[in-house]
């Protein structure tokens, strides 16, 4: 057990820097533009917005500024997705039958964009794996294939987020009185999950220079894509359905995205746990691993779990508030709620052992991997095998 308590050297990429001190003129210009856009929206649509929508607008503006400061590619990612989505809206021209047009049918309709997302997940997986193998053989830190993997990962995220935005518009074209944000069923939330997971991995890849870990993360994402394709073909899950009464709440718009930031982070941590075990095994044998140092992988895994735990906690609190609004009580030990608490407790103990007890190494890596199965059961298994107040999410 001594390996859990020993002091490990700090990697040079782990040195923390103040966010505010690193801001430059363009960062502040970006913030001004975001809030100017929020003022424009408030002025244009304020009379049609209730108090909750106004709060969401300004909270979203603040979050956008923070993300743009924290992860600068967001500055082009979000505008590009919005631009593509508005192009699709223009091509539809208010008529869902316009989906048969060339650009919509093959590129910009929600389903075609999502299929491109799925394809580029596999392209990224191949590029990351091939690039890592080639880099290992030539003993170099990076190569063109790894760079292509990064580009393909970005394309998959752009296609997926654009597809969700267009699907939102399509729901209103199909049912003007029943349009809704596309996070209402397993198909839609899995697409959101793929987008969030890709973006989170790309952030860690850029910050810690860990392109060789892309194959691990995108292997799991490829499994999710396989499920999405099966779910679409066998259950026609890609069709847009009316929103059931239980989900007709503005709470859903903030509870579900927060939940899936947590899920995405936990899944990334599990794949990094596998990578850490591989790296540790090579280091224990006295050889040089083709992966980044285990101490660096361990730190990235910790940061992923910390972010996931934060957002999962927020999502759980939001879920309790939603339950109080819908059912008159904050907590009822429904199977979904019980397993959400188990997931929360699992990662709370993981963080306690690392931060307070100082554990590192194999045990926490294995714990992160097992945590993936706990999280998966809480998300899908409960819906498949247990019944309760959340049974509307069944397969």
mmCIF file of C-alpha atoms in Angstrom:
data_model
loop_
_atom_site.group_PDB
_atom_site.id
_atom_site.type_symbol
_atom_site.label_atom_id
_atom_site.label_comp_id
_atom_site.label_asym_id
_atom_site.label_seq_id
_atom_site.Cartn_x
_atom_site.Cartn_y
_atom_site.Cartn_z
ATOM 1 C CA UNK A 1 0.000 0.000 0.000
ATOM 2 C CA UNK A 2 3.037 2.272 0.240
ATOM 3 C CA UNK A 3 2.677 3.330 -3.403
ATOM 4 C CA UNK A 4 -0.501 5.240 -2.461
ATOM 5 C CA UNK A 5 1.295 7.557 -0.075
ATOM 6 C CA UNK A 6 4.649 8.213 -1.674
ATOM 7 C CA UNK A 7 5.411 11.691 -2.945
ATOM 8 C CA UNK A 8 5.469 11.843 -6.717
ATOM 9 C CA UNK A 9 7.424 14.455 -8.667
ATOM 10 C CA UNK A 10 5.435 17.304 -10.153
ATOM 11 C CA UNK A 11 5.402 17.397 -13.935
ATOM 12 C CA UNK A 12 6.282 20.750 -15.486
ATOM 13 C CA UNK A 13 2.922 20.881 -17.257
ATOM 14 C CA UNK A 14 1.117 20.651 -13.917
ATOM 15 C CA UNK A 15 2.287 24.049 -12.662
ATOM 16 C CA UNK A 16 -0.821 26.179 -12.131
ATOM 17 C CA UNK A 17 -1.079 29.705 -13.474
ATOM 18 C CA UNK A 18 -3.588 32.397 -12.558
ATOM 19 C CA UNK A 19 -6.373 32.751 -15.117
ATOM 20 C CA UNK A 20 -6.904 36.474 -14.536
ATOM 21 C CA UNK A 21 -3.207 37.291 -14.817
ATOM 22 C CA UNK A 22 -3.012 35.554 -18.174
ATOM 23 C CA UNK A 23 -5.808 37.631 -19.714
ATOM 24 C CA UNK A 24 -4.886 40.046 -22.474
ATOM 25 C CA UNK A 25 -6.670 42.813 -24.370
ATOM 26 C CA UNK A 26 -8.384 40.390 -26.741
ATOM 27 C CA UNK A 27 -9.805 38.438 -23.812
ATOM 28 C CA UNK A 28 -11.512 41.563 -22.521
ATOM 29 C CA UNK A 29 -12.705 42.494 -26.025
ATOM 30 C CA UNK A 30 -14.255 39.025 -26.266
ATOM 31 C CA UNK A 31 -16.051 39.546 -22.938
ATOM 32 C CA UNK A 32 -17.417 42.915 -24.061
ATOM 33 C CA UNK A 33 -18.707 41.407 -27.320
ATOM 34 C CA UNK A 34 -20.460 38.565 -25.488
ATOM 35 C CA UNK A 35 -22.231 40.884 -23.076
ATOM 36 C CA UNK A 36 -23.079 43.257 -25.934
ATOM 37 C CA UNK A 37 -24.738 40.328 -27.681
ATOM 38 C CA UNK A 38 -26.670 39.553 -24.480
ATOM 39 C CA UNK A 39 -27.846 43.173 -24.283
ATOM 40 C CA UNK A 40 -28.970 42.972 -27.925
ATOM 41 C CA UNK A 41 -30.966 39.791 -27.260
ATOM 42 C CA UNK A 42 -32.483 41.266 -24.113
ATOM 43 C CA UNK A 43 -33.499 44.409 -26.006
ATOM 44 C CA UNK A 44 -34.879 42.490 -28.964
ATOM 45 C CA UNK A 45 -36.731 39.732 -27.118
ATOM 46 C CA UNK A 46 -36.961 40.938 -23.530
ATOM 47 C CA UNK A 47 -40.723 41.530 -23.680
ATOM 48 C CA UNK A 48 -41.234 37.854 -24.567
ATOM 49 C CA UNK A 49 -38.851 36.512 -21.900
ATOM 50 C CA UNK A 50 -39.956 35.589 -18.407
ATOM 51 C CA UNK A 51 -37.756 35.943 -15.324
ATOM 52 C CA UNK A 52 -36.256 32.454 -15.668
ATOM 53 C CA UNK A 53 -35.306 32.990 -19.320
ATOM 54 C CA UNK A 54 -33.692 36.333 -18.465
ATOM 55 C CA UNK A 55 -31.624 34.708 -15.717
ATOM 56 C CA UNK A 56 -30.602 31.914 -18.092
ATOM 57 C CA UNK A 57 -29.608 34.487 -20.758
ATOM 58 C CA UNK A 58 -27.260 36.406 -18.472
ATOM 59 C CA UNK A 59 -25.942 33.304 -16.784
ATOM 60 C CA UNK A 60 -25.185 31.883 -20.233
ATOM 61 C CA UNK A 61 -23.346 35.081 -21.176
ATOM 62 C CA UNK A 62 -21.209 34.835 -18.043
ATOM 63 C CA UNK A 63 -20.487 31.158 -18.665
ATOM 64 C CA UNK A 64 -19.597 31.903 -22.300
ATOM 65 C CA UNK A 65 -17.073 34.543 -21.202
ATOM 66 C CA UNK A 66 -15.519 32.216 -18.644
ATOM 67 C CA UNK A 67 -15.279 29.346 -21.128
ATOM 68 C CA UNK A 68 -13.825 31.669 -23.747
ATOM 69 C CA UNK A 69 -11.154 32.733 -21.276
ATOM 70 C CA UNK A 70 -10.556 29.257 -19.929
ATOM 71 C CA UNK A 71 -10.662 27.343 -23.228
ATOM 72 C CA UNK A 72 -10.012 29.757 -26.082
ATOM 73 C CA UNK A 73 -11.140 27.469 -28.972
ATOM 74 C CA UNK A 74 -14.684 27.944 -27.644
ATOM 75 C CA UNK A 75 -14.520 31.426 -29.205
ATOM 76 C CA UNK A 76 -14.663 29.982 -32.699
ATOM 77 C CA UNK A 77 -16.415 26.691 -31.909
ATOM 78 C CA UNK A 78 -19.718 28.134 -30.682
ATOM 79 C CA UNK A 79 -20.039 30.888 -33.352
ATOM 80 C CA UNK A 80 -19.234 28.354 -36.097
ATOM 81 C CA UNK A 81 -21.899 25.931 -34.863
ATOM 82 C CA UNK A 82 -24.453 28.742 -34.583
ATOM 83 C CA UNK A 83 -23.565 29.968 -38.092
ATOM 84 C CA UNK A 84 -24.024 26.484 -39.552
ATOM 85 C CA UNK A 85 -27.298 26.033 -37.662
ATOM 86 C CA UNK A 86 -28.630 29.364 -38.952
ATOM 87 C CA UNK A 87 -27.651 28.310 -42.470
ATOM 88 C CA UNK A 88 -29.781 25.213 -41.982
ATOM 89 C CA UNK A 89 -32.652 27.321 -40.637
ATOM 90 C CA UNK A 90 -32.449 29.503 -43.747
ATOM 91 C CA UNK A 91 -32.435 26.468 -46.022
ATOM 92 C CA UNK A 92 -35.532 25.073 -44.305
ATOM 93 C CA UNK A 93 -37.379 28.349 -44.848
ATOM 94 C CA UNK A 94 -40.016 27.341 -42.308
ATOM 95 C CA UNK A 95 -40.887 24.124 -44.155
ATOM 96 C CA UNK A 96 -39.736 20.718 -42.900
ATOM 97 C CA UNK A 97 -40.193 19.304 -46.424
ATOM 98 C CA UNK A 98 -37.179 21.343 -47.509
ATOM 99 C CA UNK A 99 -35.056 18.660 -45.825
ATOM 100 C CA UNK A 100 -34.909 16.905 -49.194
ATOM 101 C CA UNK A 101 -32.644 19.637 -50.557
ATOM 102 C CA UNK A 102 -29.026 18.642 -51.248
ATOM 103 C CA UNK A 103 -27.290 20.624 -48.495
ATOM 104 C CA UNK A 104 -29.825 19.716 -45.842
ATOM 105 C CA UNK A 105 -30.135 16.084 -46.845
ATOM 106 C CA UNK A 106 -26.409 15.374 -46.893
ATOM 107 C CA UNK A 107 -24.864 17.949 -44.556
ATOM 108 C CA UNK A 108 -26.969 20.309 -42.451
ATOM 109 C CA UNK A 109 -30.156 18.555 -41.370
ATOM 110 C CA UNK A 110 -29.896 17.297 -37.809
ATOM 111 C CA UNK A 111 -29.679 13.660 -38.809
ATOM 112 C CA UNK A 112 -27.065 14.174 -41.518
ATOM 113 C CA UNK A 113 -24.925 16.354 -39.211
ATOM 114 C CA UNK A 114 -25.133 13.746 -36.464
ATOM 115 C CA UNK A 115 -24.138 10.993 -38.891
ATOM 116 C CA UNK A 116 -21.082 13.073 -39.827
ATOM 117 C CA UNK A 117 -20.347 13.358 -36.120
ATOM 118 C CA UNK A 118 -20.460 9.570 -35.779
ATOM 119 C CA UNK A 119 -18.226 9.087 -38.812
ATOM 120 C CA UNK A 120 -15.596 11.532 -37.566
ATOM 121 C CA UNK A 121 -15.470 9.838 -34.178
ATOM 122 C CA UNK A 122 -14.208 6.740 -36.004
ATOM 123 C CA UNK A 123 -11.865 8.830 -38.174
ATOM 124 C CA UNK A 124 -10.406 10.423 -35.043
ATOM 125 C CA UNK A 125 -10.053 7.030 -33.356
ATOM 126 C CA UNK A 126 -8.117 5.608 -36.315
ATOM 127 C CA UNK A 127 -5.861 8.689 -36.561
ATOM 128 C CA UNK A 128 -5.127 8.732 -32.833
ATOM 129 C CA UNK A 129 -4.285 5.020 -32.685
ATOM 130 C CA UNK A 130 -2.218 5.004 -35.884
ATOM 131 C CA UNK A 131 -0.460 8.202 -34.845
ATOM 132 C CA UNK A 132 0.372 6.857 -31.384
ATOM 133 C CA UNK A 133 1.773 3.611 -32.843
ATOM 134 C CA UNK A 134 3.884 5.522 -35.380
ATOM 135 C CA UNK A 135 5.118 7.971 -32.734
ATOM 136 C CA UNK A 136 6.091 5.035 -30.513
ATOM 137 C CA UNK A 137 8.012 3.310 -33.301
ATOM 138 C CA UNK A 138 9.878 6.488 -34.251
ATOM 139 C CA UNK A 139 10.183 7.636 -30.620
ATOM 140 C CA UNK A 140 8.806 11.107 -31.329
ATOM 141 C CA UNK A 141 6.249 13.097 -29.257
ATOM 142 C CA UNK A 142 3.871 13.776 -32.133
ATOM 143 C CA UNK A 143 3.201 13.440 -35.847
ATOM 144 C CA UNK A 144 0.765 14.368 -38.599
ATOM 145 C CA UNK A 145 -1.619 11.519 -37.796
ATOM 146 C CA UNK A 146 -2.022 12.651 -34.198
ATOM 147 C CA UNK A 147 -2.663 16.164 -35.496
ATOM 148 C CA UNK A 148 -5.303 14.774 -37.847
ATOM 149 C CA UNK A 149 -6.898 13.005 -34.889
ATOM 150 C CA UNK A 150 -7.258 16.351 -33.136
ATOM 151 C CA UNK A 151 -8.800 17.944 -36.236
ATOM 152 C CA UNK A 152 -11.225 15.032 -36.682
ATOM 153 C CA UNK A 153 -12.193 15.291 -33.005
ATOM 154 C CA UNK A 154 -13.039 18.968 -33.473
ATOM 155 C CA UNK A 155 -15.054 18.213 -36.614
ATOM 156 C CA UNK A 156 -17.052 15.559 -34.749
ATOM 157 C CA UNK A 157 -17.849 18.044 -31.967
ATOM 158 C CA UNK A 158 -18.857 20.775 -34.442
ATOM 159 C CA UNK A 159 -21.086 18.373 -36.398
ATOM 160 C CA UNK A 160 -22.732 17.031 -33.243
ATOM 161 C CA UNK A 161 -23.448 20.404 -31.657
ATOM 162 C CA UNK A 162 -24.704 21.799 -34.967
ATOM 163 C CA UNK A 163 -26.964 18.754 -35.327
ATOM 164 C CA UNK A 164 -28.470 19.362 -31.895
ATOM 165 C CA UNK A 165 -29.129 23.044 -32.666
ATOM 166 C CA UNK A 166 -30.792 22.166 -35.982
ATOM 167 C CA UNK A 167 -32.808 19.388 -34.327
ATOM 168 C CA UNK A 168 -34.131 22.002 -31.888
ATOM 169 C CA UNK A 169 -35.419 24.052 -34.836
ATOM 170 C CA UNK A 170 -36.806 20.957 -36.570
ATOM 171 C CA UNK A 171 -38.895 20.114 -33.485
ATOM 172 C CA UNK A 172 -40.706 23.434 -33.920
ATOM 173 C CA UNK A 173 -41.155 22.868 -37.654
ATOM 174 C CA UNK A 174 -42.777 19.492 -36.972
ATOM 175 C CA UNK A 175 -44.841 20.616 -33.996
ATOM 176 C CA UNK A 176 -44.982 24.424 -33.626
ATOM 177 C CA UNK A 177 -46.728 24.124 -30.262
ATOM 178 C CA UNK A 178 -44.478 21.338 -28.934
ATOM 179 C CA UNK A 179 -40.922 22.224 -29.954
ATOM 180 C CA UNK A 180 -38.304 21.539 -27.317
ATOM 181 C CA UNK A 181 -34.609 21.520 -26.545
ATOM 182 C CA UNK A 182 -33.106 18.232 -27.805
ATOM 183 C CA UNK A 183 -32.177 16.615 -24.480
ATOM 184 C CA UNK A 184 -35.396 14.692 -23.899
ATOM 185 C CA UNK A 185 -34.515 11.066 -24.735
ATOM 186 C CA UNK A 186 -31.574 8.661 -24.785
ATOM 187 C CA UNK A 187 -30.747 9.330 -28.428
ATOM 188 C CA UNK A 188 -30.466 13.086 -27.943
ATOM 189 C CA UNK A 189 -28.541 12.939 -24.679
ATOM 190 C CA UNK A 190 -26.050 10.459 -26.138
ATOM 191 C CA UNK A 191 -25.320 12.935 -28.932
ATOM 192 C CA UNK A 192 -24.859 15.632 -26.293
ATOM 193 C CA UNK A 193 -22.612 13.227 -24.379
ATOM 194 C CA UNK A 194 -20.403 12.715 -27.445
ATOM 195 C CA UNK A 195 -20.061 16.473 -27.937
ATOM 196 C CA UNK A 196 -19.237 17.171 -24.288
ATOM 197 C CA UNK A 197 -16.775 14.282 -24.023
ATOM 198 C CA UNK A 198 -14.947 15.344 -27.178
ATOM 199 C CA UNK A 199 -14.690 18.966 -26.008
ATOM 200 C CA UNK A 200 -13.479 18.000 -22.551
ATOM 201 C CA UNK A 201 -10.855 15.655 -23.949
ATOM 202 C CA UNK A 202 -9.684 18.310 -26.439
ATOM 203 C CA UNK A 203 -9.264 20.758 -23.555
ATOM 204 C CA UNK A 204 -7.077 18.326 -21.603
ATOM 205 C CA UNK A 205 -5.195 17.370 -24.759
ATOM 206 C CA UNK A 206 -4.335 20.998 -25.446
ATOM 207 C CA UNK A 207 -3.462 21.873 -21.860
ATOM 208 C CA UNK A 208 -1.325 18.826 -21.059
ATOM 209 C CA UNK A 209 -0.074 17.794 -24.534
ATOM 210 C CA UNK A 210 -1.478 14.255 -24.259
ATOM 211 C CA UNK A 211 -2.485 13.478 -27.847
ATOM 212 C CA UNK A 212 -1.439 9.845 -27.387
ATOM 213 C CA UNK A 213 -4.345 9.386 -24.982
ATOM 214 C CA UNK A 214 -6.883 10.164 -27.718
ATOM 215 C CA UNK A 215 -7.115 6.522 -28.738
ATOM 216 C CA UNK A 216 -8.299 5.557 -25.249
ATOM 217 C CA UNK A 217 -11.003 8.215 -25.030
ATOM 218 C CA UNK A 218 -12.253 7.807 -28.586
ATOM 219 C CA UNK A 219 -12.378 4.034 -28.243
ATOM 220 C CA UNK A 220 -15.096 4.494 -25.658
ATOM 221 C CA UNK A 221 -16.784 7.158 -27.781
ATOM 222 C CA UNK A 222 -16.807 4.709 -30.714
ATOM 223 C CA UNK A 223 -18.692 2.237 -28.515
ATOM 224 C CA UNK A 224 -21.246 4.958 -27.748
ATOM 225 C CA UNK A 225 -21.552 5.715 -31.476
ATOM 226 C CA UNK A 226 -22.218 2.029 -32.093
ATOM 227 C CA UNK A 227 -25.055 2.170 -29.560
ATOM 228 C CA UNK A 228 -26.453 5.359 -31.134
ATOM 229 C CA UNK A 229 -26.497 3.743 -34.586
ATOM 230 C CA UNK A 230 -28.132 0.571 -33.251
ATOM 231 C CA UNK A 231 -30.666 2.636 -31.308
ATOM 232 C CA UNK A 232 -31.507 4.664 -34.418
ATOM 233 C CA UNK A 233 -31.999 1.634 -36.668
ATOM 234 C CA UNK A 234 -33.755 -0.727 -34.268
ATOM 235 C CA UNK A 235 -35.916 1.758 -32.360
ATOM 236 C CA UNK A 236 -36.096 4.691 -34.823
ATOM 237 C CA UNK A 237 -34.892 6.813 -31.922
ATOM 238 C CA UNK A 238 -33.749 9.585 -34.263
ATOM 239 C CA UNK A 239 -37.349 10.583 -35.003
ATOM 240 C CA UNK A 240 -38.464 13.701 -33.139
ATOM 241 C CA UNK A 241 -41.251 12.919 -30.670
ATOM 242 C CA UNK A 242 -43.470 15.235 -28.598
ATOM 243 C CA UNK A 243 -42.141 16.062 -25.184
ATOM 244 C CA UNK A 244 -43.862 13.998 -22.489
ATOM 245 C CA UNK A 245 -45.540 15.979 -19.659
ATOM 246 C CA UNK A 246 -42.927 14.921 -17.077
ATOM 247 C CA UNK A 247 -40.218 16.683 -19.089
ATOM 248 C CA UNK A 248 -42.132 19.846 -19.937
ATOM 249 C CA UNK A 249 -40.145 21.980 -17.557
ATOM 250 C CA UNK A 250 -37.447 24.620 -17.901
ATOM 251 C CA UNK A 251 -35.492 22.676 -15.248
ATOM 252 C CA UNK A 252 -34.669 20.094 -17.915
ATOM 253 C CA UNK A 253 -32.696 22.701 -19.897
ATOM 254 C CA UNK A 254 -30.124 23.074 -17.114
ATOM 255 C CA UNK A 255 -30.328 19.762 -15.244
ATOM 256 C CA UNK A 256 -29.561 17.483 -18.199
ATOM 257 C CA UNK A 257 -26.523 19.374 -19.637
ATOM 258 C CA UNK A 258 -24.977 19.639 -16.150
ATOM 259 C CA UNK A 259 -25.503 15.911 -15.653
ATOM 260 C CA UNK A 260 -23.788 15.029 -18.897
ATOM 261 C CA UNK A 261 -20.768 17.191 -18.227
ATOM 262 C CA UNK A 262 -20.380 14.978 -15.182
ATOM 263 C CA UNK A 263 -20.935 11.773 -17.146
ATOM 264 C CA UNK A 264 -18.478 12.826 -19.847
ATOM 265 C CA UNK A 265 -15.787 13.655 -17.296
ATOM 266 C CA UNK A 266 -16.265 10.352 -15.465
ATOM 267 C CA UNK A 267 -15.985 8.390 -18.697
ATOM 268 C CA UNK A 268 -12.810 10.248 -19.693
ATOM 269 C CA UNK A 269 -11.338 9.494 -16.260
ATOM 270 C CA UNK A 270 -12.029 5.775 -16.713
ATOM 271 C CA UNK A 271 -10.210 5.700 -20.044
ATOM 272 C CA UNK A 272 -7.330 7.632 -18.498
ATOM 273 C CA UNK A 273 -7.292 5.083 -15.703
ATOM 274 C CA UNK A 274 -6.625 2.376 -18.284
ATOM 275 C CA UNK A 275 -3.885 4.515 -19.837
ATOM 276 C CA UNK A 276 -2.298 5.082 -16.434
ATOM 277 C CA UNK A 277 -2.195 1.355 -15.732
ATOM 278 C CA UNK A 278 -0.457 0.768 -19.072
ATOM 279 C CA UNK A 279 2.042 3.544 -18.381
ATOM 280 C CA UNK A 280 2.704 2.318 -14.826
ATOM 281 C CA UNK A 281 3.344 -1.207 -16.042
ATOM 282 C CA UNK A 282 5.990 0.013 -18.490
ATOM 283 C CA UNK A 283 7.616 2.214 -15.834
ATOM 284 C CA UNK A 284 7.712 -0.617 -13.314
ATOM 285 C CA UNK A 285 9.590 -2.765 -15.824
ATOM 286 C CA UNK A 286 12.216 -0.063 -16.142
ATOM 287 C CA UNK A 287 11.375 0.782 -19.743
ATOM 288 C CA UNK A 288 10.050 3.954 -21.277
ATOM 289 C CA UNK A 289 6.323 3.966 -21.922
ATOM 290 C CA UNK A 290 4.997 5.106 -25.293
ATOM 291 C CA UNK A 291 2.361 6.995 -23.291
ATOM 292 C CA UNK A 292 2.844 10.210 -21.312
ATOM 293 C CA UNK A 293 4.308 9.775 -17.779
ATOM 294 C CA UNK A 294 1.937 8.083 -15.338
ATOM 295 C CA UNK A 295 2.131 11.089 -12.986
ATOM 296 C CA UNK A 296 0.799 13.334 -15.756
ATOM 297 C CA UNK A 297 -1.990 10.910 -16.672
ATOM 298 C CA UNK A 298 -2.894 10.657 -12.986
ATOM 299 C CA UNK A 299 -3.161 14.438 -12.730
ATOM 300 C CA UNK A 300 -5.364 14.713 -15.821
ATOM 301 C CA UNK A 301 -7.573 11.900 -14.468
ATOM 302 C CA UNK A 302 -7.904 13.752 -11.157
ATOM 303 C CA UNK A 303 -8.856 17.006 -12.874
ATOM 304 C CA UNK A 304 -11.480 15.194 -14.985
ATOM 305 C CA UNK A 305 -13.045 13.609 -11.913
ATOM 306 C CA UNK A 306 -12.957 16.922 -10.006
ATOM 307 C CA UNK A 307 -14.800 18.701 -12.834
ATOM 308 C CA UNK A 308 -17.227 15.816 -13.236
ATOM 309 C CA UNK A 309 -17.932 15.718 -9.501
ATOM 310 C CA UNK A 310 -18.618 19.455 -9.426
ATOM 311 C CA UNK A 311 -21.122 19.353 -12.274
ATOM 312 C CA UNK A 312 -22.704 16.105 -11.106
ATOM 313 C CA UNK A 313 -23.254 17.724 -7.705
ATOM 314 C CA UNK A 314 -24.834 20.761 -9.374
ATOM 315 C CA UNK A 315 -27.009 18.476 -11.526
ATOM 316 C CA UNK A 316 -28.139 16.517 -8.458
ATOM 317 C CA UNK A 317 -29.118 19.712 -6.661
ATOM 318 C CA UNK A 318 -30.985 20.927 -9.748
ATOM 319 C CA UNK A 319 -32.696 17.543 -9.981
ATOM 320 C CA UNK A 320 -33.848 17.860 -6.364
ATOM 321 C CA UNK A 321 -35.247 21.323 -7.058
ATOM 322 C CA UNK A 322 -37.001 19.974 -10.167
ATOM 323 C CA UNK A 323 -38.464 17.120 -8.103
ATOM 324 C CA UNK A 324 -39.771 19.576 -5.522
ATOM 325 C CA UNK A 325 -41.380 21.627 -8.289
ATOM 326 C CA UNK A 326 -42.906 18.581 -10.027
ATOM 327 C CA UNK A 327 -43.711 16.169 -7.185
ATOM 328 C CA UNK A 328 -43.698 18.338 -4.081
ATOM 329 C CA UNK A 329 -40.631 16.745 -2.455
ATOM 330 C CA UNK A 330 -36.895 17.135 -2.967
ATOM 331 C CA UNK A 331 -35.886 13.498 -2.526
ATOM 332 C CA UNK A 332 -37.827 10.233 -2.549
ATOM 333 C CA UNK A 333 -35.116 7.535 -2.807
ATOM 334 C CA UNK A 334 -36.434 6.626 -6.227
ATOM 335 C CA UNK A 335 -34.026 4.074 -7.889
ATOM 336 C CA UNK A 336 -32.618 6.793 -10.147
ATOM 337 C CA UNK A 337 -32.066 9.118 -7.214
ATOM 338 C CA UNK A 338 -30.546 6.342 -5.108
ATOM 339 C CA UNK A 339 -28.049 5.396 -7.807
ATOM 340 C CA UNK A 340 -27.241 9.051 -8.451
ATOM 341 C CA UNK A 341 -26.293 9.274 -4.772
ATOM 342 C CA UNK A 342 -24.158 6.125 -5.126
ATOM 343 C CA UNK A 343 -22.306 7.695 -8.084
ATOM 344 C CA UNK A 344 -21.808 10.913 -6.130
ATOM 345 C CA UNK A 345 -20.557 9.027 -3.061
ATOM 346 C CA UNK A 346 -18.197 6.905 -5.184
ATOM 347 C CA UNK A 347 -16.377 9.913 -6.607
ATOM 348 C CA UNK A 348 -16.534 11.843 -3.320
ATOM 349 C CA UNK A 349 -14.578 9.009 -1.666
ATOM 350 C CA UNK A 350 -12.168 8.901 -4.636
ATOM 351 C CA UNK A 351 -11.419 12.607 -4.262
ATOM 352 C CA UNK A 352 -11.086 12.301 -0.487
ATOM 353 C CA UNK A 353 -8.543 9.493 -0.811
ATOM 354 C CA UNK A 354 -6.491 11.478 -3.293
ATOM 355 C CA UNK A 355 -6.647 14.908 -1.714
ATOM 356 C CA UNK A 356 -6.709 14.049 1.998
ATOM 357 C CA UNK A 357 -5.088 10.613 2.233
ATOM 358 C CA UNK A 358 -2.666 11.324 -0.606
ATOM 359 C CA UNK A 359 -3.351 8.139 -2.575
ATOM 360 C CA UNK A 360 -1.962 7.736 -6.071
ATOM 361 C CA UNK A 361 -1.268 4.900 -8.459
ATOM 362 C CA UNK A 362 -3.023 1.694 -9.395
ATOM 363 C CA UNK A 363 -5.809 1.616 -6.826
ATOM 364 C CA UNK A 364 -7.282 4.963 -7.856
ATOM 365 C CA UNK A 365 -6.812 4.100 -11.538
ATOM 366 C CA UNK A 366 -8.785 0.886 -11.057
ATOM 367 C CA UNK A 367 -11.324 2.808 -8.972
ATOM 368 C CA UNK A 368 -11.894 5.247 -11.831
ATOM 369 C CA UNK A 369 -12.406 2.340 -14.249
ATOM 370 C CA UNK A 370 -14.904 0.609 -11.967
ATOM 371 C CA UNK A 371 -16.605 3.962 -11.463
ATOM 372 C CA UNK A 372 -17.501 3.923 -15.156
ATOM 373 C CA UNK A 373 -19.614 0.800 -14.634
ATOM 374 C CA UNK A 374 -21.299 2.340 -11.593
ATOM 375 C CA UNK A 375 -22.074 5.474 -13.604
ATOM 376 C CA UNK A 376 -23.315 3.456 -16.604
ATOM 377 C CA UNK A 377 -25.718 1.487 -14.425
ATOM 378 C CA UNK A 378 -27.008 4.676 -12.826
ATOM 379 C CA UNK A 379 -27.675 6.165 -16.263
ATOM 380 C CA UNK A 380 -28.854 3.188 -18.336
ATOM 381 C CA UNK A 381 -29.108 0.150 -16.058
ATOM 382 C CA UNK A 382 -31.637 1.726 -13.726
ATOM 383 C CA UNK A 383 -33.861 2.544 -16.703
ATOM 384 C CA UNK A 384 -33.578 -1.019 -18.032
ATOM 385 C CA UNK A 385 -33.960 -3.075 -14.865
ATOM 386 C CA UNK A 386 -35.664 -0.903 -12.257
ATOM 387 C CA UNK A 387 -38.850 1.124 -12.234
ATOM 388 C CA UNK A 388 -39.707 4.352 -10.519
ATOM 389 C CA UNK A 389 -40.551 8.013 -11.027
ATOM 390 C CA UNK A 390 -37.888 8.250 -13.769
ATOM 391 C CA UNK A 391 -39.147 5.277 -15.834
ATOM 392 C CA UNK A 392 -39.886 7.547 -18.814
ATOM 393 C CA UNK A 393 -36.226 7.182 -19.802
ATOM 394 C CA UNK A 394 -36.372 3.459 -20.633
ATOM 395 C CA UNK A 395 -34.786 1.889 -23.676
#
